[in-house]
PDB file of C-alpha atoms in Angstrom:
ATOM      1  CA  MET A 268     -28.283  10.788  12.371  1.00 47.00           C
ATOM      2  CA  ARG A 269     -24.724  11.007  14.303  1.00 51.00           C
ATOM      3  CA  GLY A 270     -21.492   9.343  13.137  1.00 56.00           C
ATOM      4  CA  THR A 271     -18.057   8.376  14.548  1.00 55.00           C
ATOM      5  CA  ARG A 272     -15.237   7.327  12.469  1.00 53.00           C
ATOM      6  CA  SER A 273     -12.061   5.816  13.138  1.00 54.00           C
ATOM      7  CA  ILE A 274      -9.370   3.924  10.723  1.00 58.00           C
ATOM      8  CA  LEU A 275     -11.599   2.473   7.421  1.00 75.00           C
ATOM      9  CA  VAL A 276     -14.681   2.183   9.034  1.00 88.00           C
ATOM     10  CA  GLN A 277     -17.574   4.097  10.158  1.00 94.00           C
ATOM     11  CA  ILE A 278     -20.566   4.292  12.885  1.00 95.00           C
ATOM     12  CA  SER A 279     -23.213   5.878  12.270  1.00 96.00           C
ATOM     13  CA  ALA A 280     -26.572   5.878  14.641  1.00 96.00           C
ATOM     14  CA  ARG A 281     -30.301   5.956  13.405  1.00 97.00           C
ATOM     15  CA  HIS A 282     -33.214   6.124  16.962  1.00 95.00           C
ATOM     16  CA  LEU A 283     -36.181   4.749  16.427  1.00 94.00           C
ATOM     17  CA  GLU A 284     -38.629   4.939  19.589  1.00 90.00           C
ATOM     18  CA  ASN A 285     -36.643   2.821  22.318  1.00 93.00           C
ATOM     19  CA  THR A 286     -34.332   1.350  19.508  1.00 96.00           C
ATOM     20  CA  THR A 287     -31.100   2.191  17.905  1.00 97.00           C
ATOM     21  CA  ILE A 288     -29.502   0.947  14.339  1.00 98.00           C
ATOM     22  CA  PHE A 289     -26.247   1.058  13.847  1.00 98.00           C
ATOM     23  CA  ASP A 290     -24.885   1.527  10.781  1.00 97.00           C
ATOM     24  CA  VAL A 291     -21.266  -0.267  10.224  1.00 97.00           C
ATOM     25  CA  THR A 292     -19.674   0.249   7.088  1.00 95.00           C
ATOM     26  CA  GLY A 293     -15.956  -1.078   6.677  1.00 94.00           C
ATOM     27  CA  ASP A 294     -13.077  -3.751   8.148  1.00 95.00           C
ATOM     28  CA  ILE A 295     -13.720  -4.133  12.202  1.00 96.00           C
ATOM     29  CA  ASP A 296     -10.084  -4.811  13.514  1.00 96.00           C
ATOM     30  CA  LEU A 297      -7.821  -3.901  16.609  1.00 96.00           C
ATOM     31  CA  ALA A 298      -7.772  -0.685  15.541  1.00 95.00           C
ATOM     32  CA  ASN A 299     -10.944   0.426  15.638  1.00 93.00           C
ATOM     33  CA  SER A 300     -12.770  -2.519  17.676  1.00 95.00           C
ATOM     34  CA  PRO A 301     -12.729  -0.051  20.148  1.00 95.00           C
ATOM     35  CA  ALA A 302     -14.697   2.890  18.728  1.00 95.00           C
ATOM     36  CA  VAL A 303     -17.267   0.004  17.979  1.00 96.00           C
ATOM     37  CA  ARG A 304     -17.588  -0.876  21.517  1.00 96.00           C
ATOM     38  CA  LYS A 305     -17.225   2.353  22.856  1.00 96.00           C
ATOM     39  CA  ALA A 306     -20.670   2.930  20.851  1.00 96.00           C
ATOM     40  CA  PHE A 307     -22.714  -0.139  21.586  1.00 97.00           C
ATOM     41  CA  LEU A 308     -21.686   0.807  25.304  1.00 97.00           C
ATOM     42  CA  SER A 309     -22.635   3.902  25.243  1.00 95.00           C
ATOM     43  CA  GLU A 310     -26.579   2.887  23.840  1.00 95.00           C
ATOM     44  CA  ILE A 311     -26.944   0.182  26.475  1.00 96.00           C
ATOM     45  CA  ARG A 312     -24.968   0.947  29.111  1.00 96.00           C
ATOM     46  CA  GLU A 313     -25.818   4.945  29.509  1.00 95.00           C
ATOM     47  CA  LYS A 314     -28.287   5.333  27.530  1.00 95.00           C
ATOM     48  CA  LYS A 315     -30.460   2.552  28.680  1.00 96.00           C
ATOM     49  CA  ILE A 316     -31.876   1.534  24.942  1.00 96.00           C
ATOM     50  CA  PRO A 317     -33.763  -1.645  25.337  1.00 96.00           C
ATOM     51  CA  ARG A 318     -33.221  -2.814  21.792  1.00 97.00           C
ATOM     52  CA  VAL A 319     -30.045  -2.410  19.958  1.00 97.00           C
ATOM     53  CA  ILE A 320     -30.142  -3.049  16.222  1.00 98.00           C
ATOM     54  CA  VAL A 321     -26.320  -3.614  14.690  1.00 98.00           C
ATOM     55  CA  ASN A 322     -26.645  -3.003  10.549  1.00 98.00           C
ATOM     56  CA  LEU A 323     -23.740  -5.263   9.349  1.00 97.00           C
ATOM     57  CA  GLN A 324     -24.519  -5.109   5.844  1.00 96.00           C
ATOM     58  CA  ALA A 325     -21.482  -2.989   4.762  1.00 95.00           C
ATOM     59  CA  VAL A 326     -18.965  -5.084   7.041  1.00 95.00           C
ATOM     60  CA  LYS A 327     -16.797  -7.188   4.681  1.00 92.00           C
ATOM     61  CA  TYR A 328     -14.065  -8.218   7.201  1.00 95.00           C
ATOM     62  CA  ILE A 329     -14.351  -8.516  11.011  1.00 96.00           C
ATOM     63  CA  ASP A 330     -11.575 -10.537  13.372  1.00 96.00           C
ATOM     64  CA  SER A 331     -11.540 -11.543  17.184  1.00 94.00           C
ATOM     65  CA  SER A 332     -10.949  -8.381  18.409  1.00 95.00           C
ATOM     66  CA  GLY A 333     -14.572  -7.213  16.084  1.00 96.00           C
ATOM     67  CA  ILE A 334     -16.356 -10.995  17.370  1.00 95.00           C
ATOM     68  CA  ALA A 335     -15.195  -9.569  21.628  1.00 94.00           C
ATOM     69  CA  SER A 336     -17.212  -5.957  20.503  1.00 96.00           C
ATOM     70  CA  LEU A 337     -20.565  -8.203  19.487  1.00 96.00           C
ATOM     71  CA  VAL A 338     -19.574 -10.453  22.263  1.00 95.00           C
ATOM     72  CA  GLU A 339     -19.553  -7.214  25.080  1.00 96.00           C
ATOM     73  CA  GLY A 340     -22.158  -5.469  23.240  1.00 97.00           C
ATOM     74  CA  LEU A 341     -24.825  -8.668  23.973  1.00 97.00           C
ATOM     75  CA  LYS A 342     -23.519  -8.720  27.240  1.00 96.00           C
ATOM     76  CA  ALA A 343     -24.235  -5.298  28.357  1.00 97.00           C
ATOM     77  CA  SER A 344     -28.058  -5.494  27.040  1.00 97.00           C
ATOM     78  CA  ARG A 345     -28.197  -8.930  28.695  1.00 96.00           C
ATOM     79  CA  ASP A 346     -27.191  -7.429  32.053  1.00 96.00           C
ATOM     80  CA  LEU A 347     -29.897  -4.946  31.975  1.00 96.00           C
ATOM     81  CA  LYS A 348     -32.832  -7.159  30.240  1.00 96.00           C
ATOM     82  CA  ALA A 349     -32.451  -5.345  26.580  1.00 96.00           C
ATOM     83  CA  ARG A 350     -31.742  -6.506  23.340  1.00 97.00           C
ATOM     84  CA  PHE A 351     -29.381  -6.539  20.647  1.00 98.00           C
ATOM     85  CA  ILE A 352     -29.901  -7.479  17.642  1.00 98.00           C
ATOM     86  CA  LEU A 353     -27.403  -8.155  14.332  1.00 98.00           C
ATOM     87  CA  PHE A 354     -28.590  -8.300  10.943  1.00 98.00           C
ATOM     88  CA  GLY A 355     -27.215  -8.491   6.918  1.00 97.00           C
ATOM     89  CA  LEU A 356     -23.997 -10.662   7.903  1.00 96.00           C
ATOM     90  CA  SER A 357     -21.652 -10.644   4.536  1.00 92.00           C
ATOM     91  CA  LYS A 358     -20.666 -13.990   4.031  1.00 90.00           C
ATOM     92  CA  SER A 359     -17.593 -13.620   5.822  1.00 88.00           C
ATOM     93  CA  ALA A 360     -18.631 -11.788   8.559  1.00 92.00           C
ATOM     94  CA  ARG A 361     -20.905 -15.068   9.513  1.00 93.00           C
ATOM     95  CA  GLU A 362     -18.023 -17.601   8.667  1.00 92.00           C
ATOM     96  CA  VAL A 363     -16.380 -15.642  11.357  1.00 94.00           C
ATOM     97  CA  LEU A 364     -18.992 -16.227  13.927  1.00 92.00           C
ATOM     98  CA  GLN A 365     -19.653 -19.702  13.199  1.00 91.00           C
ATOM     99  CA  LEU A 366     -15.674 -20.031  14.053  1.00 91.00           C
ATOM    100  CA  SER A 367     -16.078 -18.349  17.078  1.00 90.00           C
ATOM    101  CA  ARG A 368     -18.978 -21.086  18.243  1.00 90.00           C
ATOM    102  CA  LEU A 369     -20.823 -17.997  18.810  1.00 91.00           C
ATOM    103  CA  LEU A 370     -23.313 -17.752  15.801  1.00 90.00           C
ATOM    104  CA  LYS A 371     -26.660 -19.568  18.010  1.00 90.00           C
ATOM    105  CA  LEU A 372     -25.792 -16.820  21.110  1.00 93.00           C
ATOM    106  CA  PHE A 373     -27.352 -13.952  19.065  1.00 96.00           C
ATOM    107  CA  GLU A 374     -30.061 -12.435  17.606  1.00 96.00           C
ATOM    108  CA  ILE A 375     -29.863 -12.777  14.095  1.00 97.00           C
ATOM    109  CA  TYR A 376     -31.917 -11.566  10.861  1.00 97.00           C
ATOM    110  CA  GLU A 377     -31.547 -10.927   7.371  1.00 97.00           C
ATOM    111  CA  ASN A 378     -32.739  -7.778   6.715  1.00 97.00           C
ATOM    112  CA  GLU A 379     -33.698  -4.349   8.802  1.00 97.00           C
ATOM    113  CA  GLU A 380     -37.146  -5.373   8.153  1.00 97.00           C
ATOM    114  CA  GLN A 381     -37.287  -8.409  10.069  1.00 97.00           C
ATOM    115  CA  ALA A 382     -34.979  -7.190  12.567  1.00 97.00           C
ATOM    116  CA  LEU A 383     -37.487  -4.508  13.955  1.00 96.00           C
ATOM    117  CA  SER A 384     -40.514  -6.490  13.398  1.00 95.00           C
ATOM    118  CA  ALA A 385     -39.192  -9.615  15.484  1.00 89.00           C
ATOM    119  CA  GLU A 386     -40.447 -10.265  18.902  1.00 79.00           C
ATOM    120  CA  SER A 387     -38.347 -11.287  21.943  1.00 72.00           C
ATOM    121  CA  VAL A 388     -36.995 -14.299  22.009  1.00 65.00           C
TER     122      VAL A 388
ATOM    123  CA  MET B  21      12.704 -26.259  -8.227  1.00 68.00           C
ATOM    124  CA  PRO B  22      13.513 -25.490  -4.394  1.00 70.00           C
ATOM    125  CA  ARG B  23      10.922 -26.730  -1.789  1.00 87.00           C
ATOM    126  CA  ARG B  24      10.622 -23.609   0.094  1.00 90.00           C
ATOM    127  CA  GLN B  25      10.884 -20.254  -1.651  1.00 95.00           C
ATOM    128  CA  LEU B  26      11.019 -16.897  -0.396  1.00 97.00           C
ATOM    129  CA  LEU B  27       8.254 -14.442  -1.778  1.00 97.00           C
ATOM    130  CA  LEU B  28       8.101 -11.992   0.689  1.00 97.00           C
ATOM    131  CA  ARG B  29       9.095 -10.154   3.384  1.00 98.00           C
ATOM    132  CA  LEU B  30       7.309  -8.020   5.902  1.00 97.00           C
ATOM    133  CA  GLN B  31       9.373  -5.415   8.056  1.00 98.00           C
ATOM    134  CA  LEU B  32       6.488  -3.688  10.164  1.00 97.00           C
ATOM    135  CA  LEU B  33       5.626  -1.573  13.311  1.00 97.00           C
ATOM    136  CA  SER B  34       3.668  -3.213  16.227  1.00 98.00           C
ATOM    137  CA  ASN B  35       0.148  -0.902  15.199  1.00 97.00           C
ATOM    138  CA  PRO B  36      -2.799  -2.097  14.692  1.00 96.00           C
ATOM    139  CA  MET B  37      -3.025   0.289  11.551  1.00 95.00           C
ATOM    140  CA  VAL B  38      -0.684  -1.707  10.264  1.00 96.00           C
ATOM    141  CA  LEU B  39      -3.048  -3.928   9.585  1.00 96.00           C
ATOM    142  CA  CYS B  40      -5.621  -3.505   6.679  1.00 94.00           C
ATOM    143  CA  GLY B  41      -2.558  -3.053   5.015  1.00 95.00           C
ATOM    144  CA  VAL B  42      -1.138  -6.775   5.496  1.00 97.00           C
ATOM    145  CA  ARG B  43      -4.859  -7.730   4.728  1.00 96.00           C
ATOM    146  CA  GLY B  44      -4.627  -6.390   1.477  1.00 95.00           C
ATOM    147  CA  ALA B  45      -1.653  -7.859   0.082  1.00 96.00           C
ATOM    148  CA  VAL B  46      -1.937 -11.360   1.955  1.00 97.00           C
ATOM    149  CA  SER B  47      -5.274 -12.182  -0.069  1.00 96.00           C
ATOM    150  CA  PRO B  48      -3.840 -11.558  -3.220  1.00 97.00           C
ATOM    151  CA  LEU B  49      -0.452 -13.152  -2.048  1.00 97.00           C
ATOM    152  CA  ALA B  50      -2.696 -16.793  -1.176  1.00 98.00           C
ATOM    153  CA  SER B  51      -4.479 -16.369  -4.563  1.00 97.00           C
ATOM    154  CA  VAL B  52      -1.265 -16.254  -6.727  1.00 96.00           C
ATOM    155  CA  VAL B  53       0.256 -19.325  -4.918  1.00 96.00           C
ATOM    156  CA  GLY B  54      -2.944 -21.309  -5.589  1.00 97.00           C
ATOM    157  CA  PHE B  55      -5.956 -20.880  -2.975  1.00 98.00           C
ATOM    158  CA  GLY B  56      -9.351 -20.438  -3.531  1.00 97.00           C
ATOM    159  CA  GLU B  57     -11.152 -18.302  -1.710  1.00 94.00           C
ATOM    160  CA  GLU B  58     -12.367 -19.481   1.261  1.00 93.00           C
ATOM    161  CA  ASP B  59      -8.653 -20.695   2.047  1.00 96.00           C
ATOM    162  CA  CYS B  60      -7.555 -16.531   1.060  1.00 97.00           C
ATOM    163  CA  HIS B  61      -9.528 -15.484   3.947  1.00 95.00           C
ATOM    164  CA  LYS B  62      -8.909 -18.030   6.019  1.00 96.00           C
ATOM    165  CA  ILE B  63      -5.448 -17.299   5.525  1.00 98.00           C
ATOM    166  CA  THR B  64      -5.542 -13.743   5.896  1.00 97.00           C
ATOM    167  CA  LEU B  65      -7.701 -14.498   9.551  1.00 97.00           C
ATOM    168  CA  ALA B  66      -5.432 -16.524  10.547  1.00 98.00           C
ATOM    169  CA  LEU B  67      -2.485 -13.468   9.995  1.00 98.00           C
ATOM    170  CA  ASP B  68      -4.156 -11.059  11.094  1.00 98.00           C
ATOM    171  CA  GLU B  69      -5.308 -12.701  14.295  1.00 97.00           C
ATOM    172  CA  ALA B  70      -1.483 -13.235  14.541  1.00 97.00           C
ATOM    173  CA  ILE B  71       0.402  -9.805  14.226  1.00 98.00           C
ATOM    174  CA  THR B  72      -2.961  -8.608  16.527  1.00 97.00           C
ATOM    175  CA  ASN B  73      -1.965 -11.484  19.550  1.00 95.00           C
ATOM    176  CA  VAL B  74       1.762  -9.575  18.856  1.00 97.00           C
ATOM    177  CA  ILE B  75       0.827  -6.356  19.798  1.00 97.00           C
ATOM    178  CA  ARG B  76      -1.635  -6.731  21.938  1.00 94.00           C
ATOM    179  CA  HIS B  77       0.418  -9.620  24.276  1.00 93.00           C
ATOM    180  CA  ALA B  78       3.817  -9.940  22.914  1.00 96.00           C
ATOM    181  CA  TYR B  79       4.343  -6.639  23.184  1.00 97.00           C
ATOM    182  CA  GLY B  80       1.762  -5.548  25.606  1.00 96.00           C
ATOM    183  CA  GLY B  81       0.201  -2.807  23.326  1.00 96.00           C
ATOM    184  CA  LYS B  82       3.220  -0.684  22.716  1.00 97.00           C
ATOM    185  CA  LEU B  83       3.850   0.889  19.283  1.00 96.00           C
ATOM    186  CA  GLU B  84       6.653   1.263  17.573  1.00 96.00           C
ATOM    187  CA  ARG B  85       8.217  -2.862  17.927  1.00 98.00           C
ATOM    188  CA  PRO B  86       9.469  -4.165  15.225  1.00 98.00           C
ATOM    189  CA  ILE B  87       7.645  -7.677  13.608  1.00 98.00           C
ATOM    190  CA  GLU B  88       8.918  -9.036  10.521  1.00 98.00           C
ATOM    191  CA  ILE B  89       6.829 -11.135   8.390  1.00 98.00           C
ATOM    192  CA  GLN B  90       7.822 -13.728   6.272  1.00 98.00           C
ATOM    193  CA  PHE B  91       5.619 -15.671   3.467  1.00 98.00           C
ATOM    194  CA  HIS B  92       7.694 -18.558   1.438  1.00 98.00           C
ATOM    195  CA  LYS B  93       5.616 -21.353  -0.958  1.00 97.00           C
ATOM    196  CA  LEU B  94       5.793 -24.555  -0.634  1.00 97.00           C
ATOM    197  CA  ASN B  95       6.087 -26.175  -3.744  1.00 94.00           C
ATOM    198  CA  GLY B  96       5.813 -29.336  -2.730  1.00 88.00           C
ATOM    199  CA  SER B  97       7.290 -32.958  -3.302  1.00 87.00           C
ATOM    200  CA  PRO B  98       5.949 -36.496  -3.638  1.00 87.00           C
ATOM    201  CA  ALA B  99       5.685 -37.016  -0.122  1.00 88.00           C
ATOM    202  CA  THR B 100       4.068 -33.522   0.996  1.00 89.00           C
ATOM    203  CA  LYS B 101       1.202 -31.135  -1.045  1.00 93.00           C
ATOM    204  CA  PRO B 102       2.227 -27.123  -1.942  1.00 96.00           C
ATOM    205  CA  GLY B 103       1.093 -24.829  -0.110  1.00 97.00           C
ATOM    206  CA  LEU B 104       2.022 -21.201   2.006  1.00 98.00           C
ATOM    207  CA  GLU B 105       4.554 -20.787   5.494  1.00 98.00           C
ATOM    208  CA  ILE B 106       4.331 -18.223   6.791  1.00 98.00           C
ATOM    209  CA  ILE B 107       6.875 -17.385   9.746  1.00 98.00           C
ATOM    210  CA  LEU B 108       6.146 -14.372  12.323  1.00 98.00           C
ATOM    211  CA  ILE B 109       8.734 -12.717  14.229  1.00 98.00           C
ATOM    212  CA  ASP B 110       8.749 -10.309  17.346  1.00 98.00           C
ATOM    213  CA  ARG B 111      10.720  -9.676  20.426  1.00 98.00           C
ATOM    214  CA  GLY B 112       8.089  -9.457  22.552  1.00 97.00           C
ATOM    215  CA  THR B 113       8.188 -11.307  25.699  1.00 96.00           C
ATOM    216  CA  LYS B 114       7.775 -14.432  26.150  1.00 91.00           C
ATOM    217  CA  ALA B 115       3.542 -16.220  25.715  1.00 83.00           C
ATOM    218  CA  ARG B 116       2.479 -17.831  28.901  1.00 79.00           C
ATOM    219  CA  PRO B 117       2.220 -21.554  28.284  1.00 71.00           C
ATOM    220  CA  GLU B 118      -1.606 -21.301  29.584  1.00 73.00           C
ATOM    221  CA  ALA B 119      -2.176 -19.509  27.019  1.00 73.00           C
ATOM    222  CA  LEU B 120      -1.021 -20.825  24.199  1.00 74.00           C
ATOM    223  CA  LYS B 121      -3.289 -23.539  25.243  1.00 71.00           C
ATOM    224  CA  GLY B 122      -6.150 -21.400  24.048  1.00 66.00           C
ATOM    225  CA  LEU B 123      -9.721 -21.271  25.019  1.00 64.00           C
ATOM    226  CA  PRO B 124     -12.445 -23.339  24.429  1.00 67.00           C
ATOM    227  CA  PRO B 125     -14.394 -20.745  21.762  1.00 62.00           C
ATOM    228  CA  GLY B 126     -18.548 -21.176  21.955  1.00 66.00           C
ATOM    229  CA  GLU B 127     -19.081 -19.174  25.349  1.00 70.00           C
ATOM    230  CA  LEU B 128     -20.444 -15.255  25.269  1.00 68.00           C
ATOM    231  CA  ARG B 129     -16.326 -14.781  26.807  1.00 69.00           C
ATOM    232  CA  SER B 130     -15.014 -11.766  24.700  1.00 66.00           C
ATOM    233  CA  GLY B 131     -11.484 -12.689  24.576  1.00 71.00           C
ATOM    234  CA  GLY B 132      -9.295 -15.679  23.752  1.00 78.00           C
ATOM    235  CA  LEU B 133     -11.060 -16.071  19.955  1.00 89.00           C
ATOM    236  CA  GLY B 134      -7.810 -15.220  18.199  1.00 92.00           C
ATOM    237  CA  LEU B 135      -5.683 -18.875  18.741  1.00 92.00           C
ATOM    238  CA  HIS B 136      -8.507 -20.614  18.006  1.00 91.00           C
ATOM    239  CA  PHE B 137      -9.434 -18.751  14.911  1.00 94.00           C
ATOM    240  CA  MET B 138      -5.709 -19.656  14.023  1.00 96.00           C
ATOM    241  CA  ARG B 139      -5.051 -23.141  14.077  1.00 94.00           C
ATOM    242  CA  GLN B 140      -8.633 -23.278  12.957  1.00 94.00           C
ATOM    243  CA  SER B 141      -7.357 -22.005   9.320  1.00 96.00           C
ATOM    244  CA  MET B 142      -4.203 -23.235   9.296  1.00 98.00           C
ATOM    245  CA  ASP B 143      -2.855 -26.602   8.859  1.00 97.00           C
ATOM    246  CA  THR B 144       0.279 -26.197  11.629  1.00 97.00           C
ATOM    247  CA  VAL B 145       0.451 -23.333  13.864  1.00 96.00           C
ATOM    248  CA  VAL B 146       3.654 -23.742  16.011  1.00 96.00           C
ATOM    249  CA  HIS B 147       4.985 -21.327  18.545  1.00 95.00           C
ATOM    250  CA  THR B 148       8.374 -20.816  19.880  1.00 96.00           C
ATOM    251  CA  ARG B 149      10.852 -18.806  21.036  1.00 96.00           C
ATOM    252  CA  VAL B 150      14.122 -18.718  19.598  1.00 95.00           C
ATOM    253  CA  GLY B 151      16.247 -16.256  21.906  1.00 96.00           C
ATOM    254  CA  SER B 152      14.895 -12.941  22.307  1.00 96.00           C
ATOM    255  CA  THR B 153      12.054 -13.618  20.054  1.00 97.00           C
ATOM    256  CA  ASN B 154       9.116 -14.747  19.478  1.00 97.00           C
ATOM    257  CA  ARG B 155       8.763 -17.404  16.608  1.00 97.00           C
ATOM    258  CA  LEU B 156       4.941 -18.425  15.109  1.00 97.00           C
ATOM    259  CA  ARG B 157       5.484 -20.996  12.070  1.00 98.00           C
ATOM    260  CA  MET B 158       1.279 -20.656  10.528  1.00 98.00           C
ATOM    261  CA  VAL B 159       1.294 -23.481   7.668  1.00 98.00           C
ATOM    262  CA  LYS B 160      -1.437 -24.342   5.159  1.00 98.00           C
ATOM    263  CA  PHE B 161      -1.110 -26.377   2.371  1.00 97.00           C
ATOM    264  CA  ILE B 162      -3.787 -27.016  -1.320  1.00 96.00           C
ATOM    265  CA  HIS B 163      -6.023 -29.288   0.005  1.00 87.00           C
TER     266      HIS B 163
END
């Protein structure tokens, strides 16, 4: 496991076969969304991981710059025919994604077990 | 009772690190004014996005530039509802008219969501240029 820490956010990565799971803790806003984006894109574009899963259970707040980081992760994954999966959205994170009208574009599951076992859609 | 009452004036410097502090202040303030949890979250999001826009666009990411935020309680009258008025003032560049139109959400695009969030969260969002300052007025009423 490795981790990066920015202002009010911590990102750690767990590596399974063909999968990286990011555990994100804290608020994702303009101060730290660049670190989140960099972590996602490194895994997707540089390491060519075919399935990236993001655990948002411990994300209490996300704004448009945080949503933009998720969108960039999803776009990069689609470009490489990889999967970008979210799980454990808090009520506020789900509300913000709903407000962006992007909720349906993401592959979202309730928990890690479902995210890991889900077939490609 | 005055119809409009200054509750708090914040003088900030443009730095993304101030966002968490402002969020920590605005939600309890909105709660004291009388908003429920969901509206407190919407007001917090709108203000976070407004400051983010000032830092990114008005000041082009430059740090240490002045931002003033005023919070006014609107006491309401027989004709108007009570609520919260937030005024944001910066000395950055004038916003391009096309930037204030906002972009339709729902597409897989990583920009342009901030203004949409502000408009979805508040009842009034008005940008004006006054002399060399940008002035954003946002109002949310207690429904």
